[in-house]
Coordinates of C-alpha atoms and ligand atoms in Angstrom, one line a residue:
X229 CA 0.0 0.0 0.0
X230 CA 1.3 3.5 -0.8
X231 CA 2.1 5.9 2.0
X232 CA -0.8 8.1 0.9
X233 CA -3.2 5.2 0.9
X234 CA -2.3 4.0 4.3
X235 CA -2.6 7.5 5.7
X236 CA -6.0 7.7 4.2
X237 CA -7.1 4.6 6.1
X238 CA -5.6 5.6 9.4
X239 CA -7.1 9.1 9.4
X240 CA -10.5 8.4 7.9
X241 CA -11.6 5.6 10.1
X242 CA -15.2 6.2 11.2
X243 CA -16.0 9.0 8.8
X244 CA -18.6 8.9 6.0
X245 CA -17.0 9.6 2.6
X246 CA -18.9 12.1 0.6
X247 CA -16.1 12.6 -1.9
X248 CA -12.7 10.9 -2.0
X249 CA -10.7 13.4 -4.1
X250 CA -10.5 16.1 -2.8
X251 CA -11.4 14.6 0.6
X252 CA -14.9 15.5 1.9
X253 CA -15.7 13.4 4.9
X254 CA -18.6 13.5 7.3
X255 CA -18.8 12.9 11.1
X256 CA -21.4 10.2 12.0
X257 CA -23.5 12.5 14.2
X258 CA -24.7 9.6 16.3
X259 CA -21.2 9.5 17.8
X260 CA -21.8 12.9 19.3
X261 CA -19.8 13.8 22.5
X262 CA -18.7 17.1 24.1
X263 CA -15.5 17.3 22.0
X264 CA -15.2 15.7 18.6
X265 CA -12.0 13.6 18.3
X266 CA -9.7 14.8 15.5
X267 CA -9.9 11.6 13.5
X268 CA -13.8 11.9 13.5
X269 CA -13.9 15.6 12.8
X270 CA -15.5 16.3 9.4
X271 CA -13.2 17.4 6.5
X272 CA -14.2 19.9 3.9
X273 CA -11.7 20.6 1.1
X274 CA -12.1 22.1 -2.3
X275 CA -8.7 21.3 -3.7
X276 CA -6.0 18.7 -3.0
X277 CA -4.4 19.2 0.4
X278 CA -1.2 21.2 0.1
X279 CA 1.9 19.6 1.6
X280 CA 3.6 22.2 3.8
X281 CA 6.5 21.6 6.1
X282 CA 6.4 23.7 9.3
X283 CA 10.0 24.8 8.8
X284 CA 9.2 26.1 5.3
X285 CA 6.0 27.8 6.3
X286 CA 5.6 31.6 6.6
X287 CA 2.7 33.9 7.2
X288 CA 2.8 37.1 5.3
X289 CA 0.8 40.0 6.7
X290 CA 0.5 42.9 4.2
X291 CA -1.8 45.4 2.7
X292 CA -3.1 48.4 4.8
X293 CA -0.6 47.9 7.7
X294 CA 2.2 50.1 9.0
X295 CA 4.7 47.2 9.1
X296 CA 4.4 44.2 6.8
X297 CA 5.3 41.0 8.6
X298 CA 6.7 37.6 7.6
X299 CA 6.2 35.3 10.5
X300 CA 7.8 31.8 10.7
X301 CA 6.2 28.9 12.6
X302 CA 8.5 29.4 15.5
X303 CA 7.7 33.1 15.6
X304 CA 4.0 32.3 15.9
X305 CA 4.6 29.6 18.6
X306 CA 6.4 32.3 20.7
X307 CA 3.4 34.6 20.7
X308 CA 0.7 34.5 23.4
X309 CA -1.8 31.8 22.6
X310 CA -5.2 30.7 23.9
X311 CA -7.0 27.4 23.9
X312 CA -10.8 27.1 23.6
X313 CA -13.4 24.7 22.3
X314 CA -14.9 26.2 19.1
X315 CA -17.6 24.7 16.9
X316 CA -17.1 24.5 13.1
X317 CA -20.2 23.9 11.0
X318 CA -20.0 23.8 7.2
X319 CA -22.5 26.3 5.7
X320 CA -23.8 23.3 3.6
X321 CA -24.4 21.0 6.6
X322 CA -27.9 19.4 6.3
X323 CA -28.0 19.9 2.5
X324 CA -29.1 16.3 2.0
X325 CA -32.3 17.3 3.8
X326 CA -33.3 19.8 1.1
X327 CA -36.2 19.0 -1.3
X328 CA -35.8 19.0 -4.3
X329 CA -32.4 17.4 -4.1
X330 CA -29.7 20.1 -4.1
X331 CA -26.5 20.3 -6.2
X332 CA -23.2 20.2 -4.3
X333 CA -22.0 17.9 -1.6
X334 CA -24.9 16.2 0.1
X335 CA -23.9 16.5 3.7
X336 CA -26.4 15.0 6.2
X337 CA -26.0 16.2 9.8
X338 CA -22.3 15.5 10.3
X339 CA -20.6 18.5 8.7
X340 CA -20.2 19.9 12.1
X341 CA -17.9 19.4 15.1
X342 CA -16.5 21.0 18.2
X343 CA -12.7 20.8 18.8
X344 CA -10.4 22.4 21.2
X345 CA -8.2 24.8 19.2
X346 CA -4.9 26.4 20.3
X347 CA -3.6 29.5 18.6
X348 CA -2.6 33.1 18.6
X349 CA -5.5 35.7 18.5
X350 CA -5.4 37.4 15.1
X351 CA -5.7 40.7 16.9
X352 CA -2.2 40.2 18.4
X353 CA -0.6 39.8 15.0
X354 CA -2.7 42.7 13.5
X355 CA -1.6 45.0 16.4
X356 CA 2.0 44.0 15.8
X357 CA 1.6 45.0 12.1
X358 CA -0.4 48.2 12.9
X359 CA -3.6 48.4 11.0
X360 CA -3.9 51.7 9.0
X361 CA -6.9 54.0 9.4
X362 CA -9.5 53.3 6.8
X363 CA -8.9 49.5 6.7
X364 CA -12.2 47.5 6.3
X365 CA -11.5 43.9 5.5
X366 CA -8.9 41.2 6.4
X367 CA -8.4 38.5 3.8
X368 CA -7.2 35.1 4.6
X369 CA -5.5 33.1 1.8
X370 CA -4.9 29.4 1.9
X371 CA -2.0 27.7 0.1
X372 CA -4.5 25.4 -1.7
X373 CA -5.6 26.4 -5.2
X374 CA -7.2 25.1 -8.4
X375 CA -9.9 25.7 -10.9
X376 CA -13.6 25.3 -10.2
X377 CA -16.1 24.1 -12.9
X378 CA -19.4 25.0 -11.4
X379 CA -19.8 27.9 -11.0
X380 CA -16.7 28.5 -13.2
X381 CA -13.9 30.2 -11.4
X382 CA -11.7 32.9 -13.0
X383 CA -9.0 30.4 -13.8
X384 CA -6.9 29.1 -10.9
X385 CA -8.0 30.6 -7.6
X386 CA -6.7 30.1 -4.0
X387 CA -9.2 29.4 -1.3
X388 CA -9.7 32.9 0.2
X389 CA -12.2 34.5 2.6
X390 CA -12.4 37.8 4.4
X391 CA -13.6 39.1 7.7
X392 CA -14.6 42.7 8.4
X393 CA -11.9 44.3 10.6
X394 CA -14.2 44.4 13.7
X395 CA -14.7 40.7 13.6
X396 CA -11.0 40.1 12.8
X397 CA -10.1 41.9 16.0
X398 CA -12.4 39.8 18.2
X399 CA -10.8 37.2 20.6
X400 CA -12.6 34.3 19.0
X401 CA -10.6 34.7 15.8
X402 CA -7.4 32.6 16.1
X403 CA -4.4 31.6 14.0
X404 CA -4.6 28.1 15.2
X405 CA -1.8 25.5 15.2
X406 CA -3.2 22.9 17.5
X407 CA -6.4 20.8 17.5
X408 CA -7.4 18.8 20.5
X409 CA -3.9 19.2 22.0
X410 CA -1.9 18.1 19.0
X411 CA -0.4 19.7 15.9
X412 CA -3.0 20.2 13.2
X413 CA -3.3 17.2 10.8
X414 CA -2.8 17.8 7.1
X415 CA -6.6 17.6 6.4
X416 CA -7.4 20.2 9.0
X417 CA -4.9 22.8 7.8
X418 CA -1.3 22.0 9.0
X419 CA 0.7 23.9 10.0
X420 CA -1.6 26.9 10.7
X421 CA -5.3 27.7 10.0
X422 CA -7.7 30.4 10.9
X423 CA -10.4 29.6 13.4
X424 CA -13.4 32.0 13.3
X425 CA -15.7 31.3 16.3
X426 CA -19.4 32.0 15.5
X427 CA -19.1 31.9 11.7
X428 CA -19.7 29.0 9.3
X429 CA -16.6 26.9 8.5
X430 CA -15.7 28.6 5.2
X431 CA -14.3 31.6 7.2
X432 CA -11.8 29.3 9.0
X433 CA -9.2 29.2 6.2
X434 CA -6.9 26.2 6.4
X435 CA -3.2 26.1 5.3
X436 CA -3.1 29.9 5.9
X437 CA -0.2 31.7 4.3
X438 CA -1.4 35.3 3.7
X439 CA -3.3 37.8 5.8
X440 CA -4.0 40.9 3.7
X441 CA -5.7 44.0 5.2
X442 CA -7.7 46.0 2.6
X443 CA -9.3 49.4 2.3
X444 CA -12.2 48.1 0.2
X445 CA -14.5 45.1 0.9
X446 CA -13.2 41.8 -0.6
X447 CA -15.4 40.3 -3.3
X448 CA -13.5 37.2 -4.3
X449 CA -14.9 33.9 -5.7
X450 CA -15.5 32.3 -2.3
X451 CA -16.8 35.5 -0.8
X452 CA -19.3 36.8 -3.3
X453 CA -20.3 33.9 -5.5
X454 CA -19.8 30.7 -3.5
X455 CA -20.7 30.8 0.2
X456 CA -23.0 33.8 -0.6
X457 CA -26.8 34.1 -0.3
X458 CA -29.5 36.4 -1.4
X459 CA -30.0 39.0 1.2
X460 CA -33.1 41.2 0.7
X461 CA -33.1 44.9 1.2
X462 CA -36.9 45.3 1.0
X463 CA -37.5 43.4 -2.2
X464 CA -34.1 43.8 -3.8
X465 CA -32.0 40.6 -3.4
X466 CA -28.2 41.1 -3.3
X467 CA -25.6 38.3 -3.1
X468 CA -24.1 38.7 0.3
X469 CA -21.4 36.6 2.1
X470 CA -22.5 33.8 4.4
X471 CA -21.2 34.7 7.9
X472 CA -22.8 33.9 11.3
X473 CA -23.9 30.4 12.2
X474 CA -27.6 30.1 12.5
X475 CA -29.3 28.6 15.6
X476 CA -29.8 24.9 15.4
X477 CA -30.5 21.7 17.4
X478 CA -29.5 18.3 16.0
X479 CA -30.6 14.9 17.2
X480 CA -27.8 12.3 17.6
X481 CA -30.1 9.6 19.1
X482 CA -32.4 8.2 18.0
X483 CA -30.9 7.6 14.6
X484 CA -33.1 7.5 11.5
X485 CA -35.3 4.4 11.4
X486 CA -34.0 3.3 14.8
X487 CA -36.2 0.7 16.6
X488 CA -37.4 2.2 19.9
X489 CA -39.0 0.0 22.6
X490 CA -42.7 0.8 23.2
X491 CA -43.8 1.7 26.8
X492 CA -40.2 2.3 28.0
X493 CA -38.2 5.5 28.6
X494 CA -35.8 6.5 25.8
X495 CA -33.1 9.2 26.1
X496 CA -33.3 11.5 23.1
X497 CA -29.8 13.1 22.9
X498 CA -28.3 15.8 20.8
X499 CA -26.5 19.2 20.5
X500 CA -27.5 22.7 19.9
X501 CA -25.6 25.8 18.9
X502 CA -25.9 29.4 17.7
X503 CA -23.0 31.4 16.1
X504 CA -22.5 34.6 18.1
X505 CA -25.0 34.0 20.8
X506 CA -25.8 31.3 23.3
X507 CA -28.5 28.6 23.3
X508 CA -31.3 29.6 25.5
X509 CA -33.4 26.4 25.2
X510 CA -34.1 23.3 23.2
X511 CA -37.5 21.7 22.7
X512 CA -38.3 18.2 21.4
X513 CA -41.4 17.0 19.7
X514 CA -42.2 13.3 19.2
X515 CA -45.4 13.9 17.3
X516 CA -44.1 15.5 14.1
X517 CA -44.1 19.0 15.6
X518 CA -47.7 19.1 16.9
X519 CA -46.5 19.5 20.6
X520 CA -43.2 20.5 22.0
X521 CA -41.6 19.9 25.4
X522 CA -38.5 21.6 27.0
X523 CA -35.4 19.4 26.8
X524 CA -32.8 19.9 29.6
X525 CA -29.5 21.4 28.6
X526 CA -26.4 19.6 29.9
X527 CA -23.3 21.2 31.4
X528 CA -22.5 24.8 31.1
X529 CA -22.8 27.2 28.2
X530 CA -19.4 27.8 26.5
X531 CA -19.3 30.6 24.0
X532 CA -18.8 29.4 20.4
X533 CA -19.0 25.7 21.3
X534 CA -22.1 23.5 21.1
X535 CA -24.3 22.6 24.1
X536 CA -25.4 19.1 24.6
X537 CA -29.0 18.3 25.6
X538 CA -31.2 15.3 26.4
X539 CA -34.8 14.5 26.6
X540 CA -36.3 11.6 28.5
X541 CA -39.1 10.3 26.2
X542 CA -41.8 8.2 27.7
X543 CA -42.3 6.1 24.6
X544 CA -46.0 5.3 24.1
X545 CA -47.3 1.8 24.2
X546 CA -48.8 2.3 20.7
X547 CA -46.4 0.9 18.2
X548 CA -45.8 2.4 14.8
X549 CA -43.9 5.3 13.1
X550 CA -43.1 8.4 15.2
X551 CA -41.5 11.6 14.0
X552 CA -39.0 13.1 16.5
X553 CA -37.9 16.7 16.1
X554 CA -35.8 19.2 18.0
X555 CA -35.5 23.0 17.8
X556 CA -33.4 25.5 19.6
X557 CA -33.8 29.1 20.5
X558 CA -30.9 31.4 21.2
X559 CA -30.4 34.2 23.7
X560 CA -31.0 36.8 20.9
X561 CA -34.5 35.2 20.5
X562 CA -33.8 33.5 17.2
X563 CA -35.5 30.2 16.7
X564 CA -35.4 27.7 13.9
X565 CA -37.6 28.1 10.9
X566 CA -40.0 25.4 9.7
X567 CA -38.8 25.5 6.1
X568 CA -35.7 26.3 4.3
X569 CA -35.7 29.8 2.9
X570 CA -34.6 29.5 -0.8
X571 CA -32.9 32.9 -0.6
X572 CA -30.3 31.1 1.4
X573 CA -29.5 28.9 -1.7
X574 CA -28.0 25.7 -0.3
X575 CA -26.4 27.3 2.8
X576 CA -27.4 28.0 6.4
X577 CA -29.8 25.1 6.5
X578 CA -31.3 25.2 10.0
X579 CA -35.0 24.3 9.6
X580 CA -36.0 21.7 12.2
X581 CA -35.3 18.2 10.8
X582 CA -37.4 15.1 11.4
X583 CA -36.0 11.8 12.5
X584 CA -38.6 9.0 11.9
X585 CA -38.3 6.0 14.2
X586 CA -40.2 2.7 14.6
X587 CA -41.7 2.2 18.0
X588 CA -42.1 -1.6 18.5
Ligands
LIG748 N1 -7.7 26.7 2.6 C1 -8.9 26.2 2.7 N2 -9.5 26.5 3.9 C2 -10.8 26.0 4.1 C3 -11.5 25.2 3.1 C4 -10.7 24.9 1.9 O1 -11.2 24.2 1.0 N3 -9.5 25.4 1.8 N4 -12.7 24.8 3.3 C5 -13.5 25.6 4.3 C6 -14.8 25.1 4.6 S1 -16.0 25.3 3.5 C7 -15.0 24.5 5.9 S2 -16.6 24.0 6.3 C8 -13.9 24.3 6.8 C9 -13.8 22.9 7.3 O2 -12.8 22.7 8.2 P1 -12.3 21.2 8.5 O3 -12.0 20.5 7.2 O4 -11.2 21.3 9.4 O5 -13.5 20.5 9.2 O6 -12.7 24.7 6.3 C10 -12.7 25.9 5.5 N5 -11.4 26.3 5.3
LIG749 MO1 -18.0 24.6 4.4

């Protein structure tokens, strides 16, 4: 077996393959726990993984800054770092639930995970470089690149996304070099990636090599065409970058079509999250959304991570098909919609899903 093939087997155990090349792998959400182990964490890549050696890696900080910087891996490791659990959810998570069937990778519920990330706050690096007055955006560029067929890219493009300066300066934006206590793996962005707490995964650029501060808003391929949705100003729809994670609860147990024992108690279990706010509550329905009951939240609320919850279901004695649903509300008062809004295209899919089980 080639080295690449054996590496594939070792690091992909337990993941659902949505695409082999480039690797797009889904976490089996039924395996939910407080922290997702690295080898079970979903992988979302658009291009082949670039092979970068830590000793060859540099991060260039340029654009609207007083002092351009070129940092080595050792330079970064010497800077003050923080460690925190942060959730990443792909903006296309749940796409398999859309009707009619959507184009693109058909993620079910496992393009999401919470890992513990260690890194230097981007603000520390930007302060070192000195952001000039009038700067508005901070662009992250990854080392990976290629051509995209649909929609057609302007030739070869790097994977690039931007943050408005105000978000870039927030403490939940890290230049991360460790995941769950170990160096990043090649799939997850070795040696250094961005981690943008509260935003969908596309903002957390992997294999990060360039940070460019700009005086005008960035409108690149992955910013304005892909990972963009139709935002309406009154009736006028405008393609706008996907940013903040929408409130959502997902059910880990029961699994689809699971056999549930009649007349017994069953522990419904799942996770809930919301990008830049906290989960206020989760409700569960076992009758296809006709009635809802409060589900206890477990543990403490941790900003930018998910919150586990459970619901003790007194399973009826009447056998047959039951539709189990969960929905979350956040502290800003947002709750999940009943249907997907087509203005969101195939992103930000947070309507309440149904898990049909067999009570027997
Ligand atoms: N350089 C680069 N960064 C990237 C991507 C990519 O293809 N290239 N994919 C993005 C998307 S869409 C998501 S959802 C997350 C997934 O991170 P993960 O693969 O570590 O789970 O990485 C983001 N960062
Ligand atoms: Mo994504």
